[in-house]
Tab-separated table of C-alpha atoms in Angstrom:
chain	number	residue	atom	x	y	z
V	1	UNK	CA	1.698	27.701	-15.874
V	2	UNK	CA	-1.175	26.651	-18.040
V	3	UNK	CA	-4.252	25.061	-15.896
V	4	UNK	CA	-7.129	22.584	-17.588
V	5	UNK	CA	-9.994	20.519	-16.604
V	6	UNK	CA	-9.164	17.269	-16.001
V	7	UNK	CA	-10.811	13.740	-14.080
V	8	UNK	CA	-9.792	10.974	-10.772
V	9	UNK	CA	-10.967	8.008	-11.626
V	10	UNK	CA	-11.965	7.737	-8.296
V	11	UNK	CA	-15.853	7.143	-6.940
V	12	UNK	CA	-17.811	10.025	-5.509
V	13	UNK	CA	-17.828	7.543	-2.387
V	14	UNK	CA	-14.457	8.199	-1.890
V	15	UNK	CA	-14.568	11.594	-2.239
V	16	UNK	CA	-17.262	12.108	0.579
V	17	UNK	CA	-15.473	9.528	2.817
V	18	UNK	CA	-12.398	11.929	3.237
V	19	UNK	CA	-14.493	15.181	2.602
V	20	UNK	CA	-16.496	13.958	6.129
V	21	UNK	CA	-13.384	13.395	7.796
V	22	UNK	CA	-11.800	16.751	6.656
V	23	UNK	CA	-15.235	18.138	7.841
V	24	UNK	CA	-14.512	17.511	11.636
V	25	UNK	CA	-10.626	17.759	11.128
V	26	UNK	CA	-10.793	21.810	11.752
V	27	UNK	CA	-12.824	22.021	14.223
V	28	UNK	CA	-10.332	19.756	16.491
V	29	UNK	CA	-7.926	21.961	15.460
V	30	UNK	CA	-10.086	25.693	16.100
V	31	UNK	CA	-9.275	26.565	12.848
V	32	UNK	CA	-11.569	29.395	11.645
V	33	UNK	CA	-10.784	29.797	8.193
V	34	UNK	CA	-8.907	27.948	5.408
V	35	UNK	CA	-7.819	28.511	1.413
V	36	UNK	CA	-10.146	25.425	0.467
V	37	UNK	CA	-13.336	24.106	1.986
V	38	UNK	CA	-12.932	20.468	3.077
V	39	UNK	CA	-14.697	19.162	-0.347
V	40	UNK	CA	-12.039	20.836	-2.469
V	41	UNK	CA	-8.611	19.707	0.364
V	42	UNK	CA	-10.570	16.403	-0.370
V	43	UNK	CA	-10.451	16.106	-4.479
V	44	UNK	CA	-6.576	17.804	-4.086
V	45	UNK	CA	-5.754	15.074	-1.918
V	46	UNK	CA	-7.292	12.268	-3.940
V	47	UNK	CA	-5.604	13.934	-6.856
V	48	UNK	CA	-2.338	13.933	-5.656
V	49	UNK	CA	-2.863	10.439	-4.718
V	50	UNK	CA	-4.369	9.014	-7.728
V	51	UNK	CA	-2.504	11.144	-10.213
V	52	UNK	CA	0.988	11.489	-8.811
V	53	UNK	CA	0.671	15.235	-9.543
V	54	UNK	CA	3.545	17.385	-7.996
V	55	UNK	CA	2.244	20.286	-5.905
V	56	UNK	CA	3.393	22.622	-7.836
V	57	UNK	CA	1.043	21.575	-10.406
V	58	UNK	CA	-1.586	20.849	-8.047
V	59	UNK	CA	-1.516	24.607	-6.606
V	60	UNK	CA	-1.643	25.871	-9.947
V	61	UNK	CA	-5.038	24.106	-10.476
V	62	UNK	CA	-6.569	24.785	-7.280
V	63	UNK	CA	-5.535	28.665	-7.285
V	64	UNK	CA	-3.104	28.283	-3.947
V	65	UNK	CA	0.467	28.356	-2.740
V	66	UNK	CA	2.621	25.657	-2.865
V	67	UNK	CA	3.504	25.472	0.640
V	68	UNK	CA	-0.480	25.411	1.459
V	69	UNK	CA	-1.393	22.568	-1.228
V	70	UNK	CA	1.553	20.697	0.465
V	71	UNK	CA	0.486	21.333	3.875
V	72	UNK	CA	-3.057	20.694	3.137
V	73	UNK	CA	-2.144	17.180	1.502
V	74	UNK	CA	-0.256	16.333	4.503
V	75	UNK	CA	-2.765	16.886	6.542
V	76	UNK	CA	-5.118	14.537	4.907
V	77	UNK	CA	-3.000	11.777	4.232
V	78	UNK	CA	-2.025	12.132	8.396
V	79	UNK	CA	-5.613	11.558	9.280
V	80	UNK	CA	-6.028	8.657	6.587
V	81	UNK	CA	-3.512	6.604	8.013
V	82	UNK	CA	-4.577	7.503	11.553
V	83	UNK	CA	-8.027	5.505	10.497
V	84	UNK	CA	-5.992	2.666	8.447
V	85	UNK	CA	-6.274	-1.115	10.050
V	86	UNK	CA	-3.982	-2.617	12.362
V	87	UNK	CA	-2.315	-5.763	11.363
V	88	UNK	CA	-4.595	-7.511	14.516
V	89	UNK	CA	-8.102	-5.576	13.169
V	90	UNK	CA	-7.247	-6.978	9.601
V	91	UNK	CA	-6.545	-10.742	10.559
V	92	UNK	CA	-9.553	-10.037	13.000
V	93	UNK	CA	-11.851	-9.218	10.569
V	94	UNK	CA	-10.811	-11.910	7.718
V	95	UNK	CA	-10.749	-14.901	10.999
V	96	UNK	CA	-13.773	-16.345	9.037
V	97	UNK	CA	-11.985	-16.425	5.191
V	98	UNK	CA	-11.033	-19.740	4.490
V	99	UNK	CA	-6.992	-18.597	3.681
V	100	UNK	CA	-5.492	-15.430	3.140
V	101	UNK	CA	-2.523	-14.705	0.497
V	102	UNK	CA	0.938	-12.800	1.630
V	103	UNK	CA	3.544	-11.227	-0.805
V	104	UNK	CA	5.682	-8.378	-0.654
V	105	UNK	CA	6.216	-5.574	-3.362
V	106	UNK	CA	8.693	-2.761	-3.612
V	107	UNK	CA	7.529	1.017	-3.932
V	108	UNK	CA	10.294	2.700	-6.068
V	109	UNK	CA	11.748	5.425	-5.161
V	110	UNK	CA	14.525	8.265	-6.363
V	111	UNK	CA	17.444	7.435	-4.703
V	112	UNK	CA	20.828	7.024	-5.619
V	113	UNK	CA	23.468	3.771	-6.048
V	114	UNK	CA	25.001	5.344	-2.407
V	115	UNK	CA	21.877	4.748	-0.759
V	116	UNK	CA	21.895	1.038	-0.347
V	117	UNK	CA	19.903	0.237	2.704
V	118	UNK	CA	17.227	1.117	0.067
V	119	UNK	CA	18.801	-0.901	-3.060
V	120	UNK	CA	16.579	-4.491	-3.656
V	121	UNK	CA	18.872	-6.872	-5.449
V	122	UNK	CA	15.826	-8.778	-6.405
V	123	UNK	CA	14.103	-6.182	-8.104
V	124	UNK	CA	17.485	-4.440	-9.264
V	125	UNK	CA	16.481	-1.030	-8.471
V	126	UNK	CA	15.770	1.506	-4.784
V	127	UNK	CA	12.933	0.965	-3.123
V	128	UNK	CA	10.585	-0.080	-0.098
V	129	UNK	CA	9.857	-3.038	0.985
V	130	UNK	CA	5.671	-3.354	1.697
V	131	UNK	CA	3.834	-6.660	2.839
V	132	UNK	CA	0.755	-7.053	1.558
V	133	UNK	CA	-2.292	-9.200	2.740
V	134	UNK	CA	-5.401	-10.346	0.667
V	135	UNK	CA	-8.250	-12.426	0.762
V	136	UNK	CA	-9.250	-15.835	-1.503
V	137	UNK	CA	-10.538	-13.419	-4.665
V	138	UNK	CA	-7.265	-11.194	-4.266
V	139	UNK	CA	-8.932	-8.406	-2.642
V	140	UNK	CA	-6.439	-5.949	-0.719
V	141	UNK	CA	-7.195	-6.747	2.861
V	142	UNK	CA	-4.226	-4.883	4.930
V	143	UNK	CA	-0.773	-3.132	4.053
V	144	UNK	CA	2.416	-3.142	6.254
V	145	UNK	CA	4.808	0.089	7.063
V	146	UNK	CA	7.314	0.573	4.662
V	147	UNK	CA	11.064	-0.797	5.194
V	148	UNK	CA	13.927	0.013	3.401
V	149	UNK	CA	14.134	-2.480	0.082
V	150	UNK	CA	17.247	-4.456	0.973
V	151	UNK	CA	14.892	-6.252	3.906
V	152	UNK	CA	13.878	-9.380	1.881
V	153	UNK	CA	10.135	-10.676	2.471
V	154	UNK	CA	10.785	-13.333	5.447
V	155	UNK	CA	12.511	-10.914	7.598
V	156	UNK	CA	9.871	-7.695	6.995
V	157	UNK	CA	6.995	-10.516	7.284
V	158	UNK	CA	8.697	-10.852	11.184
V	159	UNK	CA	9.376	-7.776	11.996
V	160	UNK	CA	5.494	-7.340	11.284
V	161	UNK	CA	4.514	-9.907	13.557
V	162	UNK	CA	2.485	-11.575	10.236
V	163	UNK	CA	3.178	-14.708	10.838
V	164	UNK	CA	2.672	-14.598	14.752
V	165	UNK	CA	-0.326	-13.118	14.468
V	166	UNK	CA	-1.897	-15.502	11.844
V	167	UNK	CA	-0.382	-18.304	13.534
V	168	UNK	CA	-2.118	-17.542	16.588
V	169	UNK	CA	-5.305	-17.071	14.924
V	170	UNK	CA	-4.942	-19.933	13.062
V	171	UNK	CA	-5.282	-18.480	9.490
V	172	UNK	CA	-4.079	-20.637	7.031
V	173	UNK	CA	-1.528	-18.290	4.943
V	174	UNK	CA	-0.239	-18.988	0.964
V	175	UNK	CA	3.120	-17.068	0.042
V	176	UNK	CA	5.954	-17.606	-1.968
V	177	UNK	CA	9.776	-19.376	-1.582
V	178	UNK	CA	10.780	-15.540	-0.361
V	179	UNK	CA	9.251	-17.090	2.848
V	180	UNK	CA	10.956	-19.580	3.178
V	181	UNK	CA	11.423	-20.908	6.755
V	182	UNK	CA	8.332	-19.278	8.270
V	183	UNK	CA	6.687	-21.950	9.890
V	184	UNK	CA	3.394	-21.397	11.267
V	185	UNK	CA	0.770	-21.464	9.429
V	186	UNK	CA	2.393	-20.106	6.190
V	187	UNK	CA	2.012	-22.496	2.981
V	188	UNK	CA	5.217	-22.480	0.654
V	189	UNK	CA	5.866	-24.271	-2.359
V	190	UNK	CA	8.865	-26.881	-2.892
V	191	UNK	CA	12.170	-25.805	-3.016
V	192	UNK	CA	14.463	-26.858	-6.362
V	193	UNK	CA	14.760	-27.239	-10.004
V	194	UNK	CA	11.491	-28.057	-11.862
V	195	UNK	CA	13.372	-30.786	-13.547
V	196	UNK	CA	14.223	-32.220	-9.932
V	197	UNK	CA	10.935	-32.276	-8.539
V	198	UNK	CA	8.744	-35.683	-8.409
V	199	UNK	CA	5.514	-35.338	-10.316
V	200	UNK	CA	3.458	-34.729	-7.347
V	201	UNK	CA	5.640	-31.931	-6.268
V	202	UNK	CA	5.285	-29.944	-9.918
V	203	UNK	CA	1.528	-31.064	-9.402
V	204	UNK	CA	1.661	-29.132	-5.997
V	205	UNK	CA	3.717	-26.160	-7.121
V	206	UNK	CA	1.276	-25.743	-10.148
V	207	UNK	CA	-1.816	-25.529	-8.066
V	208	UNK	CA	0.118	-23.302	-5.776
V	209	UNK	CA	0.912	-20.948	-8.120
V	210	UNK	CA	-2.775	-20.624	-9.293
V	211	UNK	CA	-3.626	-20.038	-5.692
V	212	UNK	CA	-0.784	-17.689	-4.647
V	213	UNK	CA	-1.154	-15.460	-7.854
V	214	UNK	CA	-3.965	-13.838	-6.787
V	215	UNK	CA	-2.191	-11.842	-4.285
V	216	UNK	CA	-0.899	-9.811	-7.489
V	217	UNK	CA	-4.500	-8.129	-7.690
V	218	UNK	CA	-4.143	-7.143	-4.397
V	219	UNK	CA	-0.997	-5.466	-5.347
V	220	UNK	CA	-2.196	-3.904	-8.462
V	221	UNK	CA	-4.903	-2.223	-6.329
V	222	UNK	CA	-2.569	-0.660	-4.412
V	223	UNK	CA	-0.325	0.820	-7.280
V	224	UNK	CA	-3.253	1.947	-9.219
V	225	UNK	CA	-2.393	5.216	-6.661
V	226	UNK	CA	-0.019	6.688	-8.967
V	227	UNK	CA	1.855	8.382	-6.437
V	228	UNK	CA	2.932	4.775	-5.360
V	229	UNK	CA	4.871	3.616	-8.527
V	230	UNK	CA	7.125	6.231	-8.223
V	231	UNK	CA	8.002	7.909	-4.604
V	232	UNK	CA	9.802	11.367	-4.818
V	233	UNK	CA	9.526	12.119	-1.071
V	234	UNK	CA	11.123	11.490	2.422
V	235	UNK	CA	11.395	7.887	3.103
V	236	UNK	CA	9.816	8.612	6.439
V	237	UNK	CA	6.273	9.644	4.879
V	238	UNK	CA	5.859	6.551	2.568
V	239	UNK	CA	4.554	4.248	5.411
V	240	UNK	CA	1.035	7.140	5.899
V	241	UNK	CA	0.986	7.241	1.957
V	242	UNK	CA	0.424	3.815	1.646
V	243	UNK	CA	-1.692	3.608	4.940
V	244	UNK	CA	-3.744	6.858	3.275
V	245	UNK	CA	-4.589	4.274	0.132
V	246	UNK	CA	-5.142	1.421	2.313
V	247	UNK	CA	-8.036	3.498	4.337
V	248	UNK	CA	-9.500	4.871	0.940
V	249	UNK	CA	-9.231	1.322	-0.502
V	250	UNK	CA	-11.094	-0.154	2.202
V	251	UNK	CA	-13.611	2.959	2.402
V	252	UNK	CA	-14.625	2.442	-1.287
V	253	UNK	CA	-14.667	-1.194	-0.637
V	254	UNK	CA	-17.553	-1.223	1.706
């Protein structure tokens, strides 16, 4: 396999955050020695993440096994999600923001037509379903598990407790007609044909679109992680991928 230099578009910041973490990692575990110092596990790990590299690729580059750069990468994105925010820290820490924005977006991933727990007949292909929770400016604030992609937007917004938990906080929330029926403090816009709506209700929808649409920056943030626009692993590891990204998001952020 032919190696070559190549760049993450990803701050020095960022690097350090996860290189200090990796620091301490090995000493909790008593391990003596490893293949790559926790600098090096670090830029792998942000590579993998950034790029979408596979590991075979990645091992190549970095002069080690397969199994290791795999079980190294692991590893990292473990602890990342360990440190990610809790749906309660995140509406805790944005109590003071004047509204927040909720959408959902679907992760693709390589499945087949037999797998349809995973199939989204709104997006038309496999996938998981991710909520997603910014601020006014469309800043990426917090990022839910992962459910399979047939769960529409309402039900994975429950089953996340979003709208208890900014109902009881008394957050003022802006999402789409996908959540429609949420009650609480969740915003929607009216329901029907454009042609069928009064003037004041186009009026309304127009501004609410305006308002709501900034949610898709949010989103964009979190598939500029490569390795999110198109998942080739176990659907049981995407919820500490995206978890991973959400802690390095929010670690670059501050």
């Amino acid at each position: 396999m032919l190696v070559y230099p190549s760049g993450v578009d990803v701050s020095s910041s960022t690097l350090r955050f996860l290189a200090a973490r990796l620091r301490k990692h090995p000493h909790a575990l008593g391990t003596r020695w490893r293949r790559l110092s926790s600098g090096r596990q670090a830029l792998l790990t942000l590579t993998h993440l950034r790029n979408g590299q596979p590991y075979a690729q990645l091992a190549a580059g970095f002069g080690i096994g397969t199994t290791t750069a795999y079980r190294y990468v692991t590893e990292a994105v473990e602890l990342l999600a360990a440190l990610a925010p809790t749906l309660a820290e995140a509406v805790r820490a944005a109590s003071m923001k004047a509204y927040l924005i909720l959408d959902g977006t679907l992760l693709p991933i390589d499945r087949i037509a037999a797998d349809r727990p995973f199939y989204s007949g709104k997006h038309k292909k496999h996938g998981m379903n991710v909520q997603v929770i910014s601020d006014p400016k469309g800043r990426l604030l917090w990022a839910s598990p992962a459910l399979a992609g047939a769960v529409h937007d309402i039900r994975a917004a429950r089953e996340h407790g979003i709208i208890d938990a900014l109902a009881q906080a008394g957050i003022t929330c802006w999402a789409d007609k996908g959540y429609q029926g949420a009650g609480g403090t969740v915003r929607l816009p009216y329901r029907g044909r454009w042609d069928r709506l009064s003037t004041g209700q186009q009026a309304v929808n127009r501004s609410h679109a305006k308002v709501r649409g900034l949610v898709e920056q949010a989103i964009a943030t979190l598939k500029s992680w490569c390795l999110l626009r198109k998942l080739r692993c176990s659907t049981t590891r995407i919820t500490s991928l995206v978890q991973a990204v959400l802690t390095l998001h929010l670690a670059s952020s501050d």
